[in-house]
Amino acid sequence: MASRRFLDRFRRRGRGRSSHVTLDVSPALTERDEVNVRELVADLLERHGTMTRQAEAEAIAEAYVTLTDDGRYRFLALLARDFWSDAVPVDEAIDAVRAAGDERARRAAEIALRDALTPPAVQVLQLFTALDGGVKLLVEMRGDLLRLGEDDADLADLDRELRGHLATLFDVGLLTLRRITWDAPASLLEKLIAYEAVHAIDSWADLKNRLDSDRRCYAFFHPAMPDEPLVFVEVALTTGVATAMTPLLDEHAPDLDPEAADTAIFYSISSCQPGLAGVNLGNALLKQVVERLTVELPQLRDFVTLSPVPGLRAWLETELRDGTVTEHERELLPAEPARVIARLSDEDWSSDEAIKPALLATCARYLTTVRDGRVIDPVANFHLANGAVLERINWAADPSAAGRERAFGIMVNYRYEPDAIAERAENYATRAEVALSDGIRALLAE
Amino acid sequence: MASRRFLDRFRRRGRGRSSHVTLDVSPALTERDEVNVRELVADLLERHGTMTRQAEAEAIAEAYVTLTDDGRYRFLALLARDFWSDAVPVDEAIDAVRAAGDERARRAAEIALRDALTPPAVQVLQLFTALDGGVKLLVEMRGDLLRLGEDDADLADLDRELRGHLATLFDVGLLTLRRITWDAPASLLEKLIAYEAVHAIDSWADLKNRLDSDRRCYAFFHPAMPDEPLVFVEVALTTGVATAMTPLLDEHAPDLDPEAADTAIFYSISSCQPGLAGVNLGNALLKQVVERLTVELPQLRDFVTLSPVPGLRAWLETELRDGTVTEHERELLPAEPARVIARLSDEDWSSDEAIKPALLATCARYLTTVRDGRVIDPVANFHLANGAVLERINWAADPSAAGRERAFGIMVNYRYEPDAIAERAENYATRAEVALSDGIRALLAE
Amino acid sequence: MASRRFLDRFRRRGRGRSSHVTLDVSPALTERDEVNVRELVADLLERHGTMTRQAEAEAIAEAYVTLTDDGRYRFLALLARDFWSDAVPVDEAIDAVRAAGDERARRAAEIALRDALTPPAVQVLQLFTALDGGVKLLVEMRGDLLRLGEDDADLADLDRELRGHLATLFDVGLLTLRRITWDAPASLLEKLIAYEAVHAIDSWADLKNRLDSDRRCYAFFHPAMPDEPLVFVEVALTTGVATAMTPLLDEHAPDLDPEAADTAIFYSISSCQPGLAGVNLGNALLKQVVERLTVELPQLRDFVTLSPVPGLRAWLETELRDGTVTEHERELLPAEPARVIARLSDEDWSSDEAIKPALLATCARYLTTVRDGRVIDPVANFHLANGAVLERINWAADPSAAGRERAFGIMVNYRYEPDAIAERAENYATRAEVALSDGIRALLAE
Amino acid sequence: MASRRFLDRFRRRGRGRSSHVTLDVSPALTERDEVNVRELVADLLERHGTMTRQAEAEAIAEAYVTLTDDGRYRFLALLARDFWSDAVPVDEAIDAVRAAGDERARRAAEIALRDALTPPAVQVLQLFTALDGGVKLLVEMRGDLLRLGEDDADLADLDRELRGHLATLFDVGLLTLRRITWDAPASLLEKLIAYEAVHAIDSWADLKNRLDSDRRCYAFFHPAMPDEPLVFVEVALTTGVATAMTPLLDEHAPDLDPEAADTAIFYSISSCQPGLAGVNLGNALLKQVVERLTVELPQLRDFVTLSPVPGLRAWLETELRDGTVTEHERELLPAEPARVIARLSDEDWSSDEAIKPALLATCARYLTTVRDGRVIDPVANFHLANGAVLERINWAADPSAAGRERAFGIMVNYRYEPDAIAERAENYATRAEVALSDGIRALLAE
């Protein structure tokens, strides 16, 4: 990190003693190490001079990245427990609020109370931001918190603070949308291969096909992590709505002239940074990409996704086991529920045409099942919250092992109609109202 | 702003009705307008759908930029008064903290209390960030607050929130340091001419001289305002420490081979964005520039400023008037204090050699006068807080009208010694200890 | 130059003796120096190893740039005289052509003869091309030849060879058209100020006005001289055809929305490199700029110049002195020719309305006067050769001192009609046919 | 091509008739097509107006790219035969040279003769240069000439002219050296995979290994073909001289810190453009890369190749068959020459240790065998002409099928010693003197 290197340089050049700070810890963070960390964090919080504070923050950050998962857990727990807001000053500040004589005094007391309620740990996180590589470190640290912090309420508190800080740092106003083509650096493209979460990229030839002239790929980037895509979307330009993946992934299919396309199919959206979970970037990405396409290719008429149904199989198995399938579905099933359960793991059977009517009907019900104010399928929830309409359920749309495993090969089209987006998003957010096409409505009515 | 244009485009293409939001206000913001603003802000705060919220935030932002100063004052006051935290929920949240049974319950209650204490106005400011041009708008709005909000405690509260938000958005970890040369865009260079606050740039020829091969100019930029320098520093590479401005600003002076220089003179630091006042960028700028120079020109030995003394004249006049000059200074004065006062406004006289000993001694005292834990001269405070040492006071160093007006032509060298910076900054921050060279110490001892 | 530095580096690192070549000459190139140059050039022409040849070429080039004009003249004359093709081998090669038994033998002999006819001096020039900075040196050398070589037939031969070589190196297929805006580097913009040959640029504010949103400026660049514009054109976007300079150069005129313009006025074309005289770049520049504008602003209907008439005054004075003005013009003159001559140098008089009919009629005749297959005015010749039509003669169009001095303030519009350009250019080239508007035709018919 | 599109655009917008030129030909170029081509070329050569000439050149170029190999052969033959210099004007020009009264008249007559000797076909090629994509077309056309023109003396004449023109257009003074890393566009990197001629690149992982931090890859680019590498070199940074390929191509080998390397191994140089055969770019590439490395990594001491011996097997088989192996070699052979020949095609046998002494000795003799003033191995000739020394012959250095097929797995190190390069290149060029290391000299002396 920059300023340490800076100080090193001077020291190497023999400029005498230095106030340089080091923090040597073992990878697993022993109890003795914890004492040292605690002392240094405490010292940092009392410092006034920016330079020393920053040197101390650097020492802590550099120690952190050498830790194992166990060590990181202990470090994060230490922050979340020992550097949380103190009861005494909070109580005093509360008393001051209560004692405030007029509104002005009350406002001042409230501000002081809010400061007292801000955990010292949060200041440490904020100090990391300014370090060379600090933003990336915070994202990594959040990833650690999510991975390691399960079931620990204190870590959950820390996570909440860090997510809030990252939400500000990764505000869409600070992000850059960049189109990614086959002319992009190989070092960037290999990240797409690694991060693609929906339809795995098999090879560079597969990737090249997805960046052809009748394709578009866009990603958000952050200025402090310019080589790291945050989230990216893959789009195919087609005539008519695509209802299955196979033609889209066919490397030998001829390219369509983009100016002849009337439809943009959003067939994959992948987040690249686990540490940004809960910082909603996909919504803004879709919006900006639709805007760009609208300007570049004004003849486009339809903006439609071709999306997976990640939770369908698991949900259906539970439904069958619990016996909560509907009358109508039961009629459509080609066998007794118990036998259906037994055979569903046989993929050849479960994607058989015989079971198609039952699965389509069930899928429609699954996608519109609302719990706690949102539909239970995460992809459906994402698109409905963005203001899309549930357009169409496609049988045998994704023949890949992953596609059959998660949803018997079923995929779904969600349609974005720019003029209706805002209203639908509002209706879904406030009343969990799921916008449906006539086709889906018919499927549900049966 | 992007999404409004986006919606406009669709509407123009006849795609039917839209949820597009408008807010028409008169430039002075009438009371009736205030009602409308209040309603829209209230609606926005209750909205859930991102898209509608953003459209409403855009409508408010677009209205704001059309307002006169009066209108802006009324708008900001409306935010600071009507959208501040509410007593009832705060009191309830306080009760919950008090009632918390165990530490875990207490932590949860504290978080809820902190949320209750966060003014709704702050959410509005945060929403602006994501707008196209939103970051710039926030900087402008802060400038408005500082300009218009004087003596209004509520606006000061709003300012405090906005400064905090900007401090996160303009964290040095998000900024880019760029060297500015004569190869920079003219559209950028004309901003340097406009923003130079210490030694006015007379002409493009003057500017070109300041960007010669034996000069360096660096500025911080923010990714959301890529064409706007935030703060910039001008450096001259010299042999030996420069003690006067004239040779530095001489357009006809021959250029020194940078590899032959042993000293970097920082002769001007200018902030470009009034709205970022209080967001300390100068410190990080100096640090990073010293690092860059150290790498690029490893033979450099001295990093020294040539700085103005902005408050000297005003302070001295007060001292003379109040009779608080020291014995020693009185002896050095070429006339009775009353006559000195009378004649100080005569610039020829005040820069006369006869008064030099008195002015140098007084200047040394001025620069080391501490009030409320910091020296009273703002430039001295800046460099001492950064860890510099007060090195030398130079007579007849700045013959410009401005230079004579502010400090009888006196300028000061502050020296940055990399190994001692952190410690000195800490000593100054904690104990207001002013680091002095032997020369200054001697001047003060007389 | 690169490889010398390369060898220097190795030598400095003590890698022993080197084959490095030096050529020390005095700035005026003494006779003794000439002997040395001659020897080195002769050696170079006999060398086979690329590396030694190039080191020798570098030594010669480095010596050249240290020479005064006298020295350069002597150097160029030496090349043009002592390194021209030799009679003996040419005669032998001619004999071989004459003796050739069949067509195949003849072709081979002809190729050998052509080689024998290629002067050794040309090989030297070609070797310069590969040097670091070599292309720029060749352009400078050609400038020297044109400036210093007047009336020397041998130098004219060398110039012919060098122009041919430069014409290949500066083939439009190797050039890049770049738009220049106020965002261009100041170091580039100051070159526009220096090179503007038609309407001097007074100040940076004047320049900025010429780069406003309703203006366009384009230049050609060569990859080996990326910072040097070769030729640039200034365009104003207007509604209707501009017939005078003043509104175009008015810095305070409001900017027109480019999308509202229907006309592009080409009001200045300036060549920047004297050494490229005779290498026609202006034609391709105009063509490519019209193409670009057509794509960017498809609503543009008219592409018209507003051009000076550089030779009008000189020509008219000769006409009056020689008594060759026409009957009609004599009638239009407000005084006897002798008195007109006497008073024409009085600029107030010569731009008086009274003399307007005579001057307009004479100007029309001047612009259509053909000598040696081309019109005598160089600007008219340029545009007519490019396929433009002589559209309109404007009174009081350029009130600047230069404009009145060259043509009594008269300026001319030439119109480019894309569909007719090729045919008109051909007619002018083959039959010196001057394309005229009805207005000009009427003026001439009087 | 740009101007055609330009005219098209205007025509489409209904601007009336156009002088646009078309040339419709069938892919095989029938005799009737030939008549049309001949007419259009003849017309073009007589035209004066640049615009029409260029439109005609474009029509010809556009027709050319639609032709099959047969058609292209006929087109090129047509150019080479029907548009060659004419005997009558050449004879007249010769007469004028003979009749010249003085030296000045002689020079003028010689210039006229040279012009008469310049084939019209050459003018056509030069006109292509200015077209959009013209430079690339010329390179492709030259590739066609080399591929199709074998044994046709007229086409060889045309080839000679085109090579000369390309040598000027691709003068190293116009080229850019660019380092290629894993951050380069995938669209560029896939070209490296396609063009690598020495050690085939198996996969993107193989390529990535060759672009690791302890590798360097550089290529020359031409401004008119910015996406096309012309020639590239692959370098490994090592400690000590690498004598075998396997470690260099091992994707799992750890990366060396470049600053710890003392040797640069040039292990592959590949030309990418068949049409640039005979335009020597490799020499300048090596020179510039050594310069760059010397600056970037000043601690490098040795610049050595690891090179194939492409002609060894074929040559040895001839030697054995003809019985021209030396006494010494015969002694070293593990069997009778006839049996050796029979078994050499058995790769396992031929790379056996038993035959090693004989093959190494024979290889040394092969590499130093001079014919027509140059060694017969093309790679050896390339490096010796560049000034390298034949350093070392390595057994079992390239175990790939290709490596064993061409040279029984033998590879050679050539060493570049910067101070001796120029002298060695000269000695080789003038006296075919092959610079040898002591090791090779010993091998030959046996």
XYZ file of N, CA and C in Angstrom, chain C residues 2-3 6-7 9-10 13 15-19 47-52 54 80-81 84-85 87 90-91 94-95 97-98 104 106-107 110-111 113-115 117-119 126 129-130 135 153-154 157 160-161 165 168-169 171-174 222-224 283 287 290-291 294-295 298 300-301 303 418-419 421-423 425-426 429-430, chain D residues 2-3 6-7 9-10 13 15-17 19 47-52 54 80-81 84-85 87 90-91 94-95 97-98 104 106-107 110-111 113-115 117-119 126 129-130 135 153-154 157 160-161 165 168-169 171-174 222-224 283 287 290-291 294-295 298 300-301 303 418-419 421-423 425-426 429-430:
471
model
N 17.188 6.865 -31.338
C 17.141 5.686 -30.474
C 18.422 4.867 -30.457
N 18.909 4.430 -31.621
C 19.957 3.425 -31.527
C 21.273 4.042 -31.051
N 21.041 3.906 -27.516
C 21.170 2.512 -27.155
C 22.655 2.141 -27.030
N 23.423 2.501 -28.065
C 24.848 2.196 -28.040
C 25.523 2.963 -26.915
N 24.332 3.850 -24.150
C 24.017 3.219 -22.894
C 24.964 2.063 -22.629
N 25.162 1.256 -23.656
C 26.024 0.106 -23.464
C 27.457 0.551 -23.208
N 27.967 1.682 -19.827
C 28.038 0.577 -18.878
C 29.323 -0.216 -19.051
N 30.898 -1.606 -21.719
C 30.957 -2.871 -22.448
C 32.016 -2.838 -23.544
N 33.020 -2.021 -23.396
C 34.136 -2.072 -24.341
C 33.914 -1.243 -25.580
N 34.762 -1.429 -26.546
C 34.779 -0.581 -27.729
C 33.485 -0.768 -28.535
N 33.222 0.213 -29.354
C 31.964 0.188 -30.091
C 32.207 0.640 -31.518
N 31.314 0.226 -32.397
C 31.452 0.634 -33.787
C 30.696 1.931 -34.028
N 27.897 0.090 -47.726
C 27.687 -0.831 -46.614
C 26.598 -1.844 -46.913
N 26.684 -2.994 -46.280
C 25.616 -3.982 -46.400
C 24.864 -4.156 -45.082
N 25.627 -4.155 -43.984
C 24.972 -4.429 -42.693
C 24.024 -3.294 -42.324
N 22.797 -3.631 -42.078
C 21.775 -2.637 -41.774
C 22.185 -1.748 -40.605
N 22.770 -2.372 -39.590
C 23.023 -1.641 -38.355
C 24.065 -0.550 -38.556
N 25.143 -0.875 -39.250
C 26.164 0.151 -39.501
C 25.611 1.245 -40.402
N 22.655 2.235 -40.641
C 21.737 3.100 -39.923
C 22.493 4.005 -38.960
N 23.048 16.733 -53.908
C 22.406 16.834 -55.223
C 23.427 16.750 -56.353
N 24.690 17.091 -56.055
C 25.694 17.091 -57.140
C 26.559 15.853 -57.105
N 24.591 12.024 -57.441
C 23.561 11.848 -58.459
C 23.946 10.654 -59.326
N 23.039 10.240 -60.182
C 23.343 9.034 -60.962
C 24.544 9.279 -61.886
N 27.008 8.714 -65.132
C 26.786 8.533 -66.570
C 27.187 7.125 -67.043
N 24.790 4.295 -66.311
C 23.543 4.566 -67.035
C 23.731 4.225 -68.515
N 24.823 4.676 -69.076
C 25.053 4.387 -70.495
C 25.137 2.885 -70.738
N 21.722 1.508 -70.644
C 21.014 1.853 -71.892
C 21.421 0.893 -73.004
N 22.716 0.635 -73.084
C 23.187 -0.304 -74.104
C 22.518 -1.666 -73.933
N 19.623 -2.303 -72.649
C 18.232 -2.239 -73.104
C 18.200 -2.367 -74.619
N 19.037 -1.592 -75.274
C 19.076 -1.611 -76.743
C 19.429 -3.002 -77.278
N 11.201 -10.216 -72.760
C 11.577 -10.542 -71.380
C 12.942 -9.928 -71.029
N 14.277 -7.464 -72.440
C 14.091 -6.014 -72.451
C 13.545 -5.526 -71.096
N 12.534 -6.236 -70.608
C 11.967 -5.828 -69.304
C 13.022 -5.856 -68.211
N 15.332 -3.001 -68.673
C 14.696 -1.725 -68.299
C 14.719 -1.522 -66.778
N 14.441 -2.613 -66.051
C 14.480 -2.500 -64.590
C 15.884 -2.113 -64.131
N 18.068 -0.510 -65.820
C 18.295 0.887 -66.204
C 17.620 1.830 -65.205
N 16.416 1.489 -64.822
C 15.737 2.363 -63.860
C 16.539 2.436 -62.561
N 17.071 1.298 -62.122
C 17.903 1.313 -60.922
C 19.124 2.214 -61.112
N 19.351 4.690 -62.898
C 18.921 6.095 -62.963
C 18.501 6.656 -61.601
N 18.388 5.772 -60.614
C 17.976 6.267 -59.294
C 19.196 6.847 -58.574
N 19.184 8.133 -58.298
C 20.378 8.770 -57.715
C 20.689 8.200 -56.333
N 16.020 7.990 -48.200
C 15.178 6.876 -47.753
C 15.677 6.299 -46.436
N 14.379 7.911 -43.270
C 13.004 7.630 -42.860
C 12.925 6.759 -41.613
N 13.831 5.790 -41.534
C 13.744 4.805 -40.441
C 14.277 5.344 -39.120
N 11.083 10.978 -40.085
C 10.057 11.520 -40.979
C 9.974 13.037 -40.808
N 19.110 24.430 -60.130
C 18.439 23.321 -60.827
C 18.767 21.982 -60.186
N 19.986 21.820 -59.658
C 20.336 20.546 -59.029
C 19.508 20.334 -57.769
N 16.152 19.255 -58.592
C 16.070 17.809 -58.847
C 15.934 17.046 -57.523
N 12.543 17.418 -56.143
C 11.573 16.568 -56.838
C 11.576 15.157 -56.251
N 12.764 14.627 -55.968
C 12.861 13.280 -55.399
C 12.268 13.249 -53.990
N 9.090 11.178 -52.419
C 9.188 10.276 -51.272
C 8.188 10.696 -50.199
N 4.622 9.708 -50.877
C 4.303 8.325 -50.491
C 4.126 8.217 -48.980
N 5.066 8.821 -48.236
C 4.988 8.720 -46.779
C 3.749 9.416 -46.228
N 0.891 9.740 -47.897
C -0.305 9.304 -48.607
C -1.497 9.380 -47.652
N -2.622 9.841 -48.168
C -3.775 10.043 -47.293
C -4.201 8.738 -46.607
N -3.842 7.611 -47.203
C -4.150 6.325 -46.576
C -3.415 6.098 -45.272
N -2.370 6.874 -45.026
C -1.620 6.749 -43.776
C -1.986 7.834 -42.773
N -0.093 12.697 -39.029
C 0.682 11.565 -39.523
C 1.202 10.767 -38.329
N 1.161 9.436 -38.423
C 1.547 8.622 -37.266
C 2.968 8.876 -36.770
N 3.874 9.290 -37.633
C 5.243 9.512 -37.173
C 5.433 10.928 -36.620
N -7.366 18.727 -50.428
C -8.456 18.088 -51.155
C -9.058 16.942 -50.348
N -12.787 16.567 -48.433
C -13.666 15.436 -48.756
C -14.056 14.668 -47.491
N -16.389 16.727 -45.198
C -17.769 16.737 -45.679
C -18.443 15.397 -45.352
N -17.714 14.311 -45.552
C -18.276 12.986 -45.210
C -18.670 12.912 -43.742
N -21.646 14.994 -42.904
C -22.850 14.409 -43.477
C -23.404 13.302 -42.576
N -22.488 12.553 -41.971
C -22.931 11.479 -41.082
C -23.401 12.049 -39.756
N -26.936 14.962 -40.433
C -27.515 14.645 -41.743
C -28.447 15.724 -42.280
N -27.682 18.791 -42.706
C -26.937 19.825 -43.439
C -27.255 19.718 -44.932
N -27.511 20.870 -45.564
C -27.876 20.875 -46.973
C -26.773 21.490 -47.839
N -22.732 22.930 -48.383
C -21.325 22.928 -47.994
C -20.627 24.000 -48.816
N -21.952 17.598 -53.504
C -21.349 16.264 -53.560
C -21.554 15.504 -54.864
N -22.767 15.538 -55.413
C -23.001 14.752 -56.613
C -22.280 15.281 -57.842
N -19.283 17.042 -57.700
C -17.862 17.323 -57.438
C -16.955 16.623 -58.446
N -17.144 15.313 -58.627
C -16.220 14.541 -59.458
C -16.225 15.073 -60.888
N -17.416 15.304 -61.405
C -17.515 15.745 -62.791
C -16.888 17.136 -62.973
N -14.590 18.573 -61.122
C -13.145 18.494 -60.956
C -12.510 18.002 -62.260
N -13.154 17.002 -62.867
C -12.620 16.455 -64.114
C -12.650 17.514 -65.224
N -9.973 20.016 -64.604
C -8.629 19.474 -64.808
C -8.314 19.298 -66.287
N -9.329 18.851 -67.035
C -9.032 18.544 -68.441
C -9.246 19.746 -69.352
N -14.675 4.337 -47.841
C -15.354 5.548 -47.388
C -16.047 6.334 -48.479
N -15.335 6.714 -49.527
C -15.964 7.688 -50.404
C -17.095 7.057 -51.204
N -19.906 7.325 -49.082
C -20.271 8.734 -49.051
C -21.198 9.063 -50.225
N -20.767 8.652 -51.401
C -21.582 8.926 -52.570
C -22.913 8.186 -52.476
N -24.533 7.464 -49.918
C -25.391 8.148 -48.990
C -26.135 9.289 -49.671
N -25.374 10.040 -50.457
C -26.004 11.168 -51.129
C -27.029 10.696 -52.135
N -30.175 9.724 -50.584
C -30.972 10.862 -50.151
C -31.550 11.599 -51.353
N -30.220 12.858 -54.218
C -29.614 14.073 -54.741
C -29.307 13.957 -56.230
N -30.057 13.149 -56.941
C -29.891 13.132 -58.387
C -28.772 12.241 -58.867
N -28.452 12.366 -60.129
C -27.501 11.464 -60.776
C -26.107 11.652 -60.196
N -21.690 10.521 -60.548
C -20.636 10.027 -61.424
C -20.017 8.759 -60.854
N -7.028 10.000 -66.381
C -7.825 10.986 -65.637
C -6.934 12.019 -64.969
N -7.488 13.192 -64.749
C -6.780 14.216 -63.994
C -7.437 14.472 -62.639
N -8.764 14.498 -62.642
C -9.456 14.838 -61.394
C -9.246 13.762 -60.349
N -8.721 14.161 -59.209
C -8.417 13.217 -58.143
C -9.626 12.372 -57.776
N -10.789 13.035 -57.723
C -11.958 12.351 -57.186
C -12.404 11.211 -58.091
N -12.426 11.472 -59.380
C -12.828 10.413 -60.303
C -11.800 9.286 -60.304
N -9.937 8.373 -57.968
C -10.042 7.580 -56.757
C -11.282 6.689 -56.787
N 0.431 -6.783 -65.015
C 1.866 -6.934 -65.234
C 2.220 -6.956 -66.715
N 1.259 -7.321 -67.543
C 1.574 -7.409 -68.984
C 1.077 -6.191 -69.743
N 2.580 -2.285 -68.526
C 4.006 -2.153 -68.267
C 4.544 -1.018 -69.131
N 5.760 -0.628 -68.887
C 6.277 0.528 -69.635
C 6.359 0.195 -71.130
N 7.642 0.519 -75.032
C 8.956 0.628 -75.662
C 9.163 1.984 -76.351
N 10.020 4.923 -74.112
C 11.305 4.654 -73.475
C 12.430 4.908 -74.474
N 12.253 4.396 -75.689
C 13.303 4.600 -76.699
C 13.506 6.087 -76.984
N 15.389 7.538 -74.177
C 16.803 7.159 -74.265
C 17.512 8.045 -75.277
N 16.867 8.250 -76.428
C 17.469 9.124 -77.441
C 17.747 10.509 -76.868
N 18.342 11.312 -73.777
C 19.509 11.271 -72.887
C 20.782 11.306 -73.718
N 20.802 10.496 -74.745
C 21.986 10.424 -75.609
C 22.269 11.773 -76.275
N 23.402 19.459 -67.337
C 22.065 19.827 -66.883
C 20.983 19.196 -67.756
N 21.343 16.637 -69.555
C 21.419 15.182 -69.320
C 20.604 14.790 -68.079
N 20.780 15.562 -66.993
C 20.016 15.237 -65.774
C 18.516 15.277 -66.030
N 17.513 12.339 -68.028
C 17.536 11.108 -67.227
C 16.268 10.977 -66.377
N 15.853 12.119 -65.804
C 14.621 12.091 -65.004
C 13.436 11.688 -65.880
N 13.556 9.924 -68.533
C 13.704 8.511 -68.871
C 13.228 7.630 -67.712
N 13.612 8.028 -66.521
C 13.168 7.234 -65.370
C 11.639 7.205 -65.295
N 11.025 8.353 -65.554
C 9.557 8.385 -65.556
C 8.997 7.453 -66.623
N 10.255 4.860 -67.687
C 10.518 3.469 -67.291
C 9.618 2.997 -66.147
N 8.901 3.949 -65.542
C 8.025 3.546 -64.431
C 6.732 2.966 -64.996
N 6.461 1.685 -64.763
C 5.290 1.044 -65.381
C 3.992 1.673 -64.889
N -0.078 2.452 -56.451
C 0.057 3.608 -55.568
C -1.297 4.240 -55.268
N -3.214 2.838 -52.342
C -2.759 3.184 -50.986
C -3.721 4.119 -50.271
N -4.275 5.066 -51.009
C -5.108 6.097 -50.394
C -6.514 5.615 -50.060
N -4.055 0.037 -47.684
C -2.756 -0.525 -47.313
C -2.900 -2.033 -47.072
N 7.559 -14.674 -64.867
C 8.548 -13.591 -64.770
C 7.868 -12.225 -64.747
N 6.758 -12.076 -65.474
C 6.073 -10.775 -65.472
C 5.507 -10.479 -64.084
N 8.118 -9.341 -61.866
C 8.415 -7.909 -62.019
C 7.426 -7.075 -61.208
N 8.195 -7.282 -57.593
C 9.342 -6.440 -57.227
C 8.887 -4.986 -56.975
N 8.007 -4.492 -57.829
C 7.511 -3.122 -57.656
C 6.676 -2.996 -56.386
N 7.239 -0.748 -52.990
C 6.253 0.198 -52.463
C 5.919 -0.136 -51.014
N 8.536 0.923 -48.512
C 8.436 2.331 -48.104
C 7.284 2.526 -47.119
N 6.130 1.933 -47.441
C 4.969 2.114 -46.560
C 5.193 1.488 -45.193
N 8.169 1.155 -43.758
C 9.448 1.588 -43.200
C 9.326 1.592 -41.675
N 10.377 1.144 -41.021
C 10.298 1.007 -39.571
C 10.017 2.366 -38.898
N 10.344 3.450 -39.586
C 10.045 4.778 -39.052
C 8.557 5.044 -38.924
N 7.732 4.240 -39.609
C 6.272 4.417 -39.528
C 5.616 3.393 -38.607
N 1.330 -1.309 -37.808
C 1.326 -0.219 -38.781
C 0.074 0.626 -38.572
N 0.210 1.954 -38.656
C -0.942 2.822 -38.362
C -2.155 2.560 -39.241
N -1.952 2.071 -40.461
C -3.120 1.834 -41.318
C -3.725 0.453 -41.090
N 14.647 -7.758 -37.953
C 15.883 -7.131 -37.507
C 15.594 -5.931 -36.608
N 16.138 -5.360 -32.484
C 16.934 -4.234 -31.995
C 16.123 -3.393 -31.007
N 15.525 -5.264 -27.679
C 16.709 -5.268 -26.813
C 16.852 -3.894 -26.153
N 16.635 -2.826 -26.909
C 16.699 -1.477 -26.324
C 15.711 -1.311 -25.179
N 16.668 -3.273 -22.139
C 17.846 -2.688 -21.513
C 17.452 -1.519 -20.613
N 16.462 -0.768 -21.057
C 16.001 0.369 -20.247
C 15.153 -0.126 -19.077
N 17.640 -2.982 -16.382
C 19.059 -2.725 -16.680
C 19.998 -3.819 -16.171
N 19.820 -6.911 -16.886
C 19.964 -8.003 -17.857
C 21.360 -7.973 -18.465
N 21.984 -9.149 -18.551
C 23.355 -9.216 -19.058
C 23.428 -9.921 -20.406
N 21.539 -11.497 -23.972
C 20.416 -11.498 -24.909
C 20.662 -12.630 -25.892
N 25.512 -6.465 -27.806
C 25.232 -5.153 -28.413
C 26.452 -4.470 -29.025
N 27.603 -4.519 -28.332
C 28.754 -3.783 -28.865
C 29.335 -4.396 -30.124
N 27.453 -6.203 -32.415
C 26.420 -6.497 -33.416
C 26.740 -5.891 -34.779
N 27.028 -4.593 -34.773
C 27.211 -3.885 -36.044
C 28.370 -4.493 -36.823
N 29.476 -4.736 -36.140
C 30.665 -5.259 -36.824
C 30.402 -6.666 -37.371
N 27.534 -8.038 -38.127
C 26.579 -7.979 -39.234
C 27.295 -7.569 -40.513
N 28.193 -6.606 -40.396
C 28.941 -6.147 -41.568
C 29.840 -7.265 -42.113
N 27.715 -9.774 -43.817
C 27.123 -9.268 -45.059
C 28.170 -9.176 -46.164
N 29.374 -8.759 -45.808
C 30.375 -8.531 -46.852
C 31.212 -9.772 -47.140
